[in-house]
Structure formats: C-alpha cells, structure tokens
Coordinates of C-alpha atoms in Angstrom, one line a residue:
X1 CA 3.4 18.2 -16.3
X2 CA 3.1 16.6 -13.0
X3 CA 2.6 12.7 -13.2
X4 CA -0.5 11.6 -11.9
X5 CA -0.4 8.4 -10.1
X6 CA -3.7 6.3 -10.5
X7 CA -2.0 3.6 -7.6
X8 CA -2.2 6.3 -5.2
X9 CA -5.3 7.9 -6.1
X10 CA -6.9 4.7 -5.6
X11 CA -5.5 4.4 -2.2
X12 CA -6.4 7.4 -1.1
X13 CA -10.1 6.1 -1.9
X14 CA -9.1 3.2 -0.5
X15 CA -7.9 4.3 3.2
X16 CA -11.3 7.2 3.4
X17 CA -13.2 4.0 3.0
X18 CA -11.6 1.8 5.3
X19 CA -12.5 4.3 8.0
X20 CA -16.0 4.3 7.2
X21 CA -16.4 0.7 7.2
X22 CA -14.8 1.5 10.5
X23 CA -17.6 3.8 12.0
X24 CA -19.7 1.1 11.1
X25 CA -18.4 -1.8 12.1
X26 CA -20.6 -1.8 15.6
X27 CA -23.8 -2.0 13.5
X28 CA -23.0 -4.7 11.1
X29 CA -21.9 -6.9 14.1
X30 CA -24.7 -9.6 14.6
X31 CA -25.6 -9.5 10.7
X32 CA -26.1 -13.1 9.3
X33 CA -26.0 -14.5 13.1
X34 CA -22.4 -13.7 14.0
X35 CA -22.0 -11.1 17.0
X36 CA -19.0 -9.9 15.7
X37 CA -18.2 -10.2 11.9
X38 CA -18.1 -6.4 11.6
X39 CA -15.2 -6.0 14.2
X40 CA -13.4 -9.2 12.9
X41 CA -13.7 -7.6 9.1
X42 CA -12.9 -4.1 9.9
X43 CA -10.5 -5.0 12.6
X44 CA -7.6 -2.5 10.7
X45 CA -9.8 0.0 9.5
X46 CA -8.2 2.9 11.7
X47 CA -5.0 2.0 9.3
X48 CA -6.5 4.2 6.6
X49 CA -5.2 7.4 8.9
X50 CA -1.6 5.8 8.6
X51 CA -2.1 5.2 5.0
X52 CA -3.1 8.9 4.5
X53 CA -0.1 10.0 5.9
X54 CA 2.3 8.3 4.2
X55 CA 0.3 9.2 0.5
X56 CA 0.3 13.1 1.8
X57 CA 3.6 12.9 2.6
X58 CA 4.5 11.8 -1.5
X59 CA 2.0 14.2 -3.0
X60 CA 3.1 16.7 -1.3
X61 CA 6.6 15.8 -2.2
X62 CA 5.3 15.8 -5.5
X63 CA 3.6 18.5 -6.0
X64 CA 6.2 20.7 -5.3
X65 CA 8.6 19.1 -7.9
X66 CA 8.4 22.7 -9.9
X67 CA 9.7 25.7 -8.3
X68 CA 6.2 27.6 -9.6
X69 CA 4.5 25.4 -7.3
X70 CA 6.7 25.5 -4.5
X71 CA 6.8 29.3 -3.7
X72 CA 5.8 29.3 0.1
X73 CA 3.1 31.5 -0.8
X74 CA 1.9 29.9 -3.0
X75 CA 1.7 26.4 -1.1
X76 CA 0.3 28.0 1.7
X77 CA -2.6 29.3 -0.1
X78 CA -3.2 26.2 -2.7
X79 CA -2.8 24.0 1.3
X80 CA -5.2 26.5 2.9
X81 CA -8.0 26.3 0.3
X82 CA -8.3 22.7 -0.2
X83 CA -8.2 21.9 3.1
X84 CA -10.2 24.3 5.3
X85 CA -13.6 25.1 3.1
X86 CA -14.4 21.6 3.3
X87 CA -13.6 21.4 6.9
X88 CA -15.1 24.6 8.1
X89 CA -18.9 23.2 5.9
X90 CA -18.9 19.7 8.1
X91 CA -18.0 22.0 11.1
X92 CA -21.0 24.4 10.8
X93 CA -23.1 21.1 9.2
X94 CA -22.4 19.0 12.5
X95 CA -23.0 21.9 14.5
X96 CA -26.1 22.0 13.2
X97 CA -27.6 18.5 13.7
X98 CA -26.0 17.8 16.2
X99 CA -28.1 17.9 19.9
X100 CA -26.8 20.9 22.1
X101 CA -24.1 23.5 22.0
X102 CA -20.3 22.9 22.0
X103 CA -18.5 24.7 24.7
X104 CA -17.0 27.8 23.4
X105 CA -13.7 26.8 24.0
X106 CA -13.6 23.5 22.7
X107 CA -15.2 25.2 19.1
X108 CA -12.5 27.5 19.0
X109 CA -9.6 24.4 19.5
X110 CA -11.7 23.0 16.9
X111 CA -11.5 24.9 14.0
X112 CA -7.6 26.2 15.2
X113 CA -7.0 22.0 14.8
X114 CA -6.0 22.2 18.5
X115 CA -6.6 19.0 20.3
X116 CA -9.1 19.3 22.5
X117 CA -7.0 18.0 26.1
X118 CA -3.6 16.8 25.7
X119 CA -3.3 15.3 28.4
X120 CA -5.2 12.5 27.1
X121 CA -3.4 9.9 25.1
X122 CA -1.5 9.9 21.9
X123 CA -1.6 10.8 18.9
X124 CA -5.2 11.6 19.3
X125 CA -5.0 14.2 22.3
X126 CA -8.8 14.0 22.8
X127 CA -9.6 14.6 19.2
X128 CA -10.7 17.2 17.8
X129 CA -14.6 18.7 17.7
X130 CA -15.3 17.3 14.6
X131 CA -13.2 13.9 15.4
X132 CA -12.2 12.8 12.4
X133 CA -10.4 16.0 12.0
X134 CA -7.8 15.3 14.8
X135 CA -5.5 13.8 12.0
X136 CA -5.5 17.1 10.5
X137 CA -3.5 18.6 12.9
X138 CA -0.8 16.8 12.2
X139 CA -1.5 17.2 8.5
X140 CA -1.4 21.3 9.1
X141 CA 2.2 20.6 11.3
X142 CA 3.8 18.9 8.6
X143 CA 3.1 21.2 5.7
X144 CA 4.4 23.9 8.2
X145 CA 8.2 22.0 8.1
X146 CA 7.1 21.8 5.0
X147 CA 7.1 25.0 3.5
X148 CA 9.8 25.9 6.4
X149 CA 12.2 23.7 4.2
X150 CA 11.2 25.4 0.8
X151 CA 12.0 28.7 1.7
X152 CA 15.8 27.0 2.8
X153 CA 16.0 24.8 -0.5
X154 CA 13.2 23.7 -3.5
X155 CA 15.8 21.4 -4.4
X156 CA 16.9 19.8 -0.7
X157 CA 13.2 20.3 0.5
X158 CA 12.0 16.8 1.4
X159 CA 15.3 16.1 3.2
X160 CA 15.2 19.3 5.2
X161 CA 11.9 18.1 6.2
X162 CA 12.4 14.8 6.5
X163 CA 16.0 15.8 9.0
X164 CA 13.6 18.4 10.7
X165 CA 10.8 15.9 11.3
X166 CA 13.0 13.1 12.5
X167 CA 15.4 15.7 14.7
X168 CA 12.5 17.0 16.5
X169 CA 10.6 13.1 17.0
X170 CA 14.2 11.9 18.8
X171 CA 15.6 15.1 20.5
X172 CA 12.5 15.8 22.0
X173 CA 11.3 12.6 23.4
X174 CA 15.2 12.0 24.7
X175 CA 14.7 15.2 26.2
X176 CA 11.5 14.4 28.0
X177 CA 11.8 10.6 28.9
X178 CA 15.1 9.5 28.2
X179 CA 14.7 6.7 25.5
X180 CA 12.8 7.5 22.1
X181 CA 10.1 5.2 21.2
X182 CA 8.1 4.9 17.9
X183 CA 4.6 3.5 19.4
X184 CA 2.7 5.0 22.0
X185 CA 3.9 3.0 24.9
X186 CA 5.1 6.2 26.9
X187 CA 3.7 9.9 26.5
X188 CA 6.2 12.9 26.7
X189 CA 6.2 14.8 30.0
X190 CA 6.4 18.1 28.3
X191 CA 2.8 19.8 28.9
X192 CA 2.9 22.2 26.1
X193 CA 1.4 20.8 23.3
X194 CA 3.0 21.9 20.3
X195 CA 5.9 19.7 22.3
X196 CA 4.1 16.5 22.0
X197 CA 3.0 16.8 18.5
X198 CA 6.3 17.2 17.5
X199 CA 7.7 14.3 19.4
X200 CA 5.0 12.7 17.8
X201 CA 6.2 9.4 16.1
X202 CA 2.9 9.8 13.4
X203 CA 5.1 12.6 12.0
X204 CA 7.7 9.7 10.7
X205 CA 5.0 8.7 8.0
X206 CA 4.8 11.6 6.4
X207 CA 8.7 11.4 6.1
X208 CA 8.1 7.6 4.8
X209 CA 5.9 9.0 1.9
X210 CA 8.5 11.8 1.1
X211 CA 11.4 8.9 0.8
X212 CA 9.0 6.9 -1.5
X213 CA 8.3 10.4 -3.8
X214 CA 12.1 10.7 -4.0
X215 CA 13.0 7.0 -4.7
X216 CA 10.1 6.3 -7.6
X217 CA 11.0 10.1 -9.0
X218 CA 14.5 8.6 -9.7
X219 CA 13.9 4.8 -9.6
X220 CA 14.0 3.3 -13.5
X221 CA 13.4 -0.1 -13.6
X222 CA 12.8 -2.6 -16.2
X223 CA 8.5 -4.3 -16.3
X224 CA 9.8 -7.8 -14.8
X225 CA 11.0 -6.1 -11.5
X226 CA 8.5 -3.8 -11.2
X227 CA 6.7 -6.4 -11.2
X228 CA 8.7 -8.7 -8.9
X229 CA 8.4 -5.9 -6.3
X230 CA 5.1 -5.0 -6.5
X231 CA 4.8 -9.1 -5.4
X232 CA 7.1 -9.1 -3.1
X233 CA 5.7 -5.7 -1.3
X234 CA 2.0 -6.7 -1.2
X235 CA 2.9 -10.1 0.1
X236 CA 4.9 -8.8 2.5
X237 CA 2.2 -6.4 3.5
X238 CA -0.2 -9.1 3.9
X239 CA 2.2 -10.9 6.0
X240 CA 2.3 -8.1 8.3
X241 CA -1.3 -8.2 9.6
X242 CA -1.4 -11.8 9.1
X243 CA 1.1 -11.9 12.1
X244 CA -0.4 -9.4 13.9
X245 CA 2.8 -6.9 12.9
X246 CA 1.2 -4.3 11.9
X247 CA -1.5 -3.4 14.5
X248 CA -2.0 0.0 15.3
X249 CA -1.0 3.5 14.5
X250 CA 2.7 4.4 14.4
X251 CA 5.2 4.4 11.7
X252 CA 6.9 0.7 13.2
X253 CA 3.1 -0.7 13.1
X254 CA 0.8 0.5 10.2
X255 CA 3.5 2.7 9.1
X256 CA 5.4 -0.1 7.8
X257 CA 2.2 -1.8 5.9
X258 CA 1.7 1.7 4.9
X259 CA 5.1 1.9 3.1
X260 CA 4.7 -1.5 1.6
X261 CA 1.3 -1.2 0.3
X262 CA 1.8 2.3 -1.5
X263 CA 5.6 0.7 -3.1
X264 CA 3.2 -2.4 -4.4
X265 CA 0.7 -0.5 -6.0
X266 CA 3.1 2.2 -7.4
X267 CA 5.4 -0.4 -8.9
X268 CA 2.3 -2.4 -10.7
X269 CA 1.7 1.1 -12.0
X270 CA 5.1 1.6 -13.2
X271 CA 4.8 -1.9 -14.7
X272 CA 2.4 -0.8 -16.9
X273 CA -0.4 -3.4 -15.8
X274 CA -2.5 -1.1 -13.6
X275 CA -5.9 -1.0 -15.2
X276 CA -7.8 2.5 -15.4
X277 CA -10.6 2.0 -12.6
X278 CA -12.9 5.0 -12.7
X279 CA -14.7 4.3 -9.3
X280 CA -11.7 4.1 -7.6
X281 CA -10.4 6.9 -9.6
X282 CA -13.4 9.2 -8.3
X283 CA -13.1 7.7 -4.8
X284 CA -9.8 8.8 -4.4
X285 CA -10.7 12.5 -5.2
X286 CA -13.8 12.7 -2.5
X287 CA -12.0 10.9 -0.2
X288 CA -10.9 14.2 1.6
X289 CA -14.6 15.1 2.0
X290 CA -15.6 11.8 2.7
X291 CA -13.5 11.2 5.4
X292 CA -14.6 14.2 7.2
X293 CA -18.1 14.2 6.4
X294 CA -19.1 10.6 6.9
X295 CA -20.0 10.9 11.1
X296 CA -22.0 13.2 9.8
X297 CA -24.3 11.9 7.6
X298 CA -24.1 8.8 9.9
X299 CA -25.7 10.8 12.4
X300 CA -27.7 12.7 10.2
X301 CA -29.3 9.0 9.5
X302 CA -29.6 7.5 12.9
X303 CA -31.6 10.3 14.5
X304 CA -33.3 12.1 12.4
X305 CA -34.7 9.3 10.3
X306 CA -34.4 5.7 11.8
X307 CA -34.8 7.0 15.6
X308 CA -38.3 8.4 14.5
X309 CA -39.0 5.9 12.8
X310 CA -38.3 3.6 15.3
X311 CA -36.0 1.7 13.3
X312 CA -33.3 -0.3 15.1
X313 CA -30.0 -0.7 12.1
X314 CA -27.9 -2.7 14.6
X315 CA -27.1 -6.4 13.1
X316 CA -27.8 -4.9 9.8
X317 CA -25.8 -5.2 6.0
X318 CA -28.7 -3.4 4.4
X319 CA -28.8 -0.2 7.1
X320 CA -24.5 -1.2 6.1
X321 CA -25.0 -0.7 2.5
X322 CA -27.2 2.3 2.6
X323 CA -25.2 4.6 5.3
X324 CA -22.1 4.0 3.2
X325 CA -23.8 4.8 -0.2
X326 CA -25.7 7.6 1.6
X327 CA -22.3 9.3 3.1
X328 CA -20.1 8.5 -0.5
X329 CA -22.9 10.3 -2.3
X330 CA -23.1 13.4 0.4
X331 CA -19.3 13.4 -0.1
X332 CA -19.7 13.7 -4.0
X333 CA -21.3 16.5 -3.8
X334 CA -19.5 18.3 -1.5
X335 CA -16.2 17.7 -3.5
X336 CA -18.3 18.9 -6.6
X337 CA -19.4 22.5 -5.2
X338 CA -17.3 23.0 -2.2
X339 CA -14.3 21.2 -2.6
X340 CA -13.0 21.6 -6.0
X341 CA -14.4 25.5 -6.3
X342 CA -12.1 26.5 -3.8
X343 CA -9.4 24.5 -5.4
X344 CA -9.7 26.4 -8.3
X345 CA -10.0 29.4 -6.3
X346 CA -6.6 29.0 -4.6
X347 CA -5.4 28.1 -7.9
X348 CA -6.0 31.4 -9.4
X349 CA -5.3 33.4 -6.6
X350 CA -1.6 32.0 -6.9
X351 CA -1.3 32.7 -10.4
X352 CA -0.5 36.3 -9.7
X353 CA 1.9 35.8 -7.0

C-alpha cells in the first residue's frame, strides 16, 4: 500500500490557505488601526503556488511507485478526472456571477489552460480566465513529461523527467537569450508559447519534489536525526524569509523554502512525533477545490450580498473571518460531491484497462 504522508497533506492545506489569506490581505489592511497589517502578515502568501509544486511533484512521484498505477493510461485518466471536473464547475460557477461575458476566445484559452497573452510577464502569461488556474498549466505540462517518461521507464521515471525538465529549462533559454537564469529577471524571445513554458524555471520545483520522493523513499534514518533535520530544515527555512532570501516565485526563491519546509515536516513525520491533526488532515484534501474556488465565493460575497447591502468589509477581521470560513466551507462541499465522485470515477474506469 501506498504510504500516506500526513506532513504533506497538511501542507497542501497549508499552501491553498496561504493564498486565500492572500486574496484577502487588501481588506484586512486598516483592521485594529494599522493600514497595512494584512500586507505585512500575508506578505509570502503567493509562496503556497511554489509550495504546491514542489508537493505535486512528490505525489506524483509517489503515486506512481507501482507499475498498476503508472500505466500511461491509466495516469492520464486518474490526472484528468481529479483535475478538470472541479475546474470546469468554478469555470461555469464564475461565469455565472460574474458581470458580463468573457470574450470567446479568451474562454476557450481558458478551459484549454492556455495563458491568456504571453507576451505578458512570467510565469503568469496573463493568467488564465479563472486566475487562480494559471498554475495549472504548468501542473498539466509536467504530468505530460511525466507520463512521457513512464512509457520510456516505470523504474527511471522521475529522472527521465527530472533530465527532460531541466534539459529543456537550460537549452531553451541558452538558445533564446544566451545565459539561463532561474528568476524572472529576463523573458525568452521565443513567441511561441509552449517555448516559454518550457524554459520556464517554475518547472524546476516539480523536479525538487520528485528528488525529495526519491530521497525519503530510500532515506532510513534513526528518530534523533530525523529529528535533528527536521530542526535544522525549518530553521533554515525561517531564515530564508527572515533575510529576505526567499521572496518570490522561482525554484532559487520560494523554491528553496519550498524544499526545506516539505524535508522538515516529512522528517518530524518519519520521526514518529507528528501528531494526527484532523483539520489539517481535511484541509489538505479540499485544498484543490479551495484554491480554485475561493475568488469565487469572494466575489459571490462582495456583490451580491455586502454591495446591496451597503456594507463596506475593508479594515475588517470579522468580514476576514467570515469570507475565509464562507469559501473553506463552499470548498468542502465541492470536494464532497464533485471532487471525490469523479475520483472514484476515474478510479474505476482504470480498473479495466
């Protein structure tokens, strides 16, 4: 049986949270008299995308560990049906609430997880229509390599990704601007697009989360140094934003807190001393769902019930408090009947592959 990893499940719940603390960071500025204590407190909330990457990256790793799970069919489908019902509801829900009509073409970029312009900058590419959603594209890229490298090799799978990932990242930006950089600090020339996701330097996260898969799959170690490294890890990863290392997206910026957060908290599991925590436990599961369906209920909130009402939630915990308990328990329920029926769907659909 596949080892379930409470550490990461709880960062997963973790990172979907930190970005919607993010999307309401503007309101709770000017709570308790300080004009910008939301900002200040969720200053590194856009590091729960980086976070996500890396975690994919090892579950996917993971989850492949048996060949019966690993057929490409078979990934395809299980990939397919968690990820696009859930998508394709907050689509059609936002659609719906949402003032005016999107233009054809930027609906059908949308749910194809094209970027809407890419000549804006990186790694967002002008988002996506449902803008939470532009991360997904480079979800969708990487299980393509992905599954590319199981029909070469179960065994060799995360390093055939891994080389393909890292090959493409460095030949292609040497190719278009001479040097290869791992921040954003210079876009690629190339004008097709599928060119400058694959330069992309977020794509190096999701080989940092296979690496970790592979090391803690192999990795036996006695309770005092799993310890020791979970200590040394976390500290370091405090470090990082304490000193203003780790500031943005990329795999040399949150990419490395990324890497150290997810070894701390997989070593104090290995340890032994990682408590069962069933909140985080459940907010790791919706945390797919929540993280695309939280604008949504924002929205939902802000003009359809405090705009009539006339009710101004800037400089406000308790508008805080209620959005984000409002959205967590949307998100429940979409995991509940949408999310994990399709799951199960895909499941059995493979089982006669």
């Amino acid at each position: 049986m596949q080892e379930r990893f409470h550490s990461i499940q709880y960062l997963r719940g973790i990172a979907a949270l930190m970005v919607v603390f993010t999307h309401l960071k503007e309101d709770l500025n000017g709570a308790f008299g300080l004009p910008d204590i939301g900002s200040k407190l969720f200053s590194h909330g856009i590091f729960g995308v980086d976070l996500f990457f890396i975690i994919s990256g090892f579950i996917i790793h993971q989850s492949t560990l048996k060949r019966e799970h690993s057929k490409p069919l078979t990934f395809v489908i299980r990939r397919a049906f968690r990820i696009y019902p859930v998508f394709l509801f907050c689509v059609l829900a936002f659609i719906s609430i949402a003032p005016g009509t999107p233009q054809p073409v930027d609906l059908v970029k949308g749910l194809m997880f094209i970027p809407l312009n890419f000549d804006a900058p990186a790694p967002f590419f002008g988002y996506n229509f449902l803008y939470p959603a532009w991360t997904l594209t480079y979800e969708l890229l990487f299980y393509s390599i992905f599954v590319i490298a199981i029909c070469f090799s179960h065994t060799k799978r995360g390093l055939l990704a891994s080389a393909a990932i890292l090959f493409f990242v460095v030949i292609l930006q040497l190719i278009s601007n001479k040097h290869v950089a791992l921040d954003f600090s210079s876009q690629t020339m190339y004008s097709q697009g599928i060119f400058k996701l694959l330069a992309s330097p977020m794509l190096v996260e999701f080989v940092y989360g296979i690496a970790i898969s592979v090391i803690i799959t192999k990795l036996k170690l006695s309770k005092i140094i799993y310890i020791l490294l979970s200590c040394a890890t976390f500290s370091a990863f405090i470090l990082l934003f304490a000193f203003d290392v780790s500031s943005y997206h990329g795999p040399l910026n949150y990419g490395i807190a990324g890497v150290c957060i997810v070894i701390s908290g997989l070593s104090f599991e290995r340890s032994g001393l990682l408590p069962k925590i069933t909140i985080l436990d459940r907010l790791g599961d919706i945390s797919y769902s929540l993280y695309l369906s939280h604008i949504i209920t924002f929205f939902a909130l802000k003009y359809y019930i405090l705009t009539p009402l006339n009710i101004n939630p800037s400089s406000s915990l308790t508008y805080f408090i209620i959005a984000a308990g409002v959205a967590i328990a949307i998100s429940n329920l979409i995991f509940r009947y949408i999310e994990v029926t399709f799951i199960r769907l895909g499941k059995n659909l493979t089982k006669y592959l």
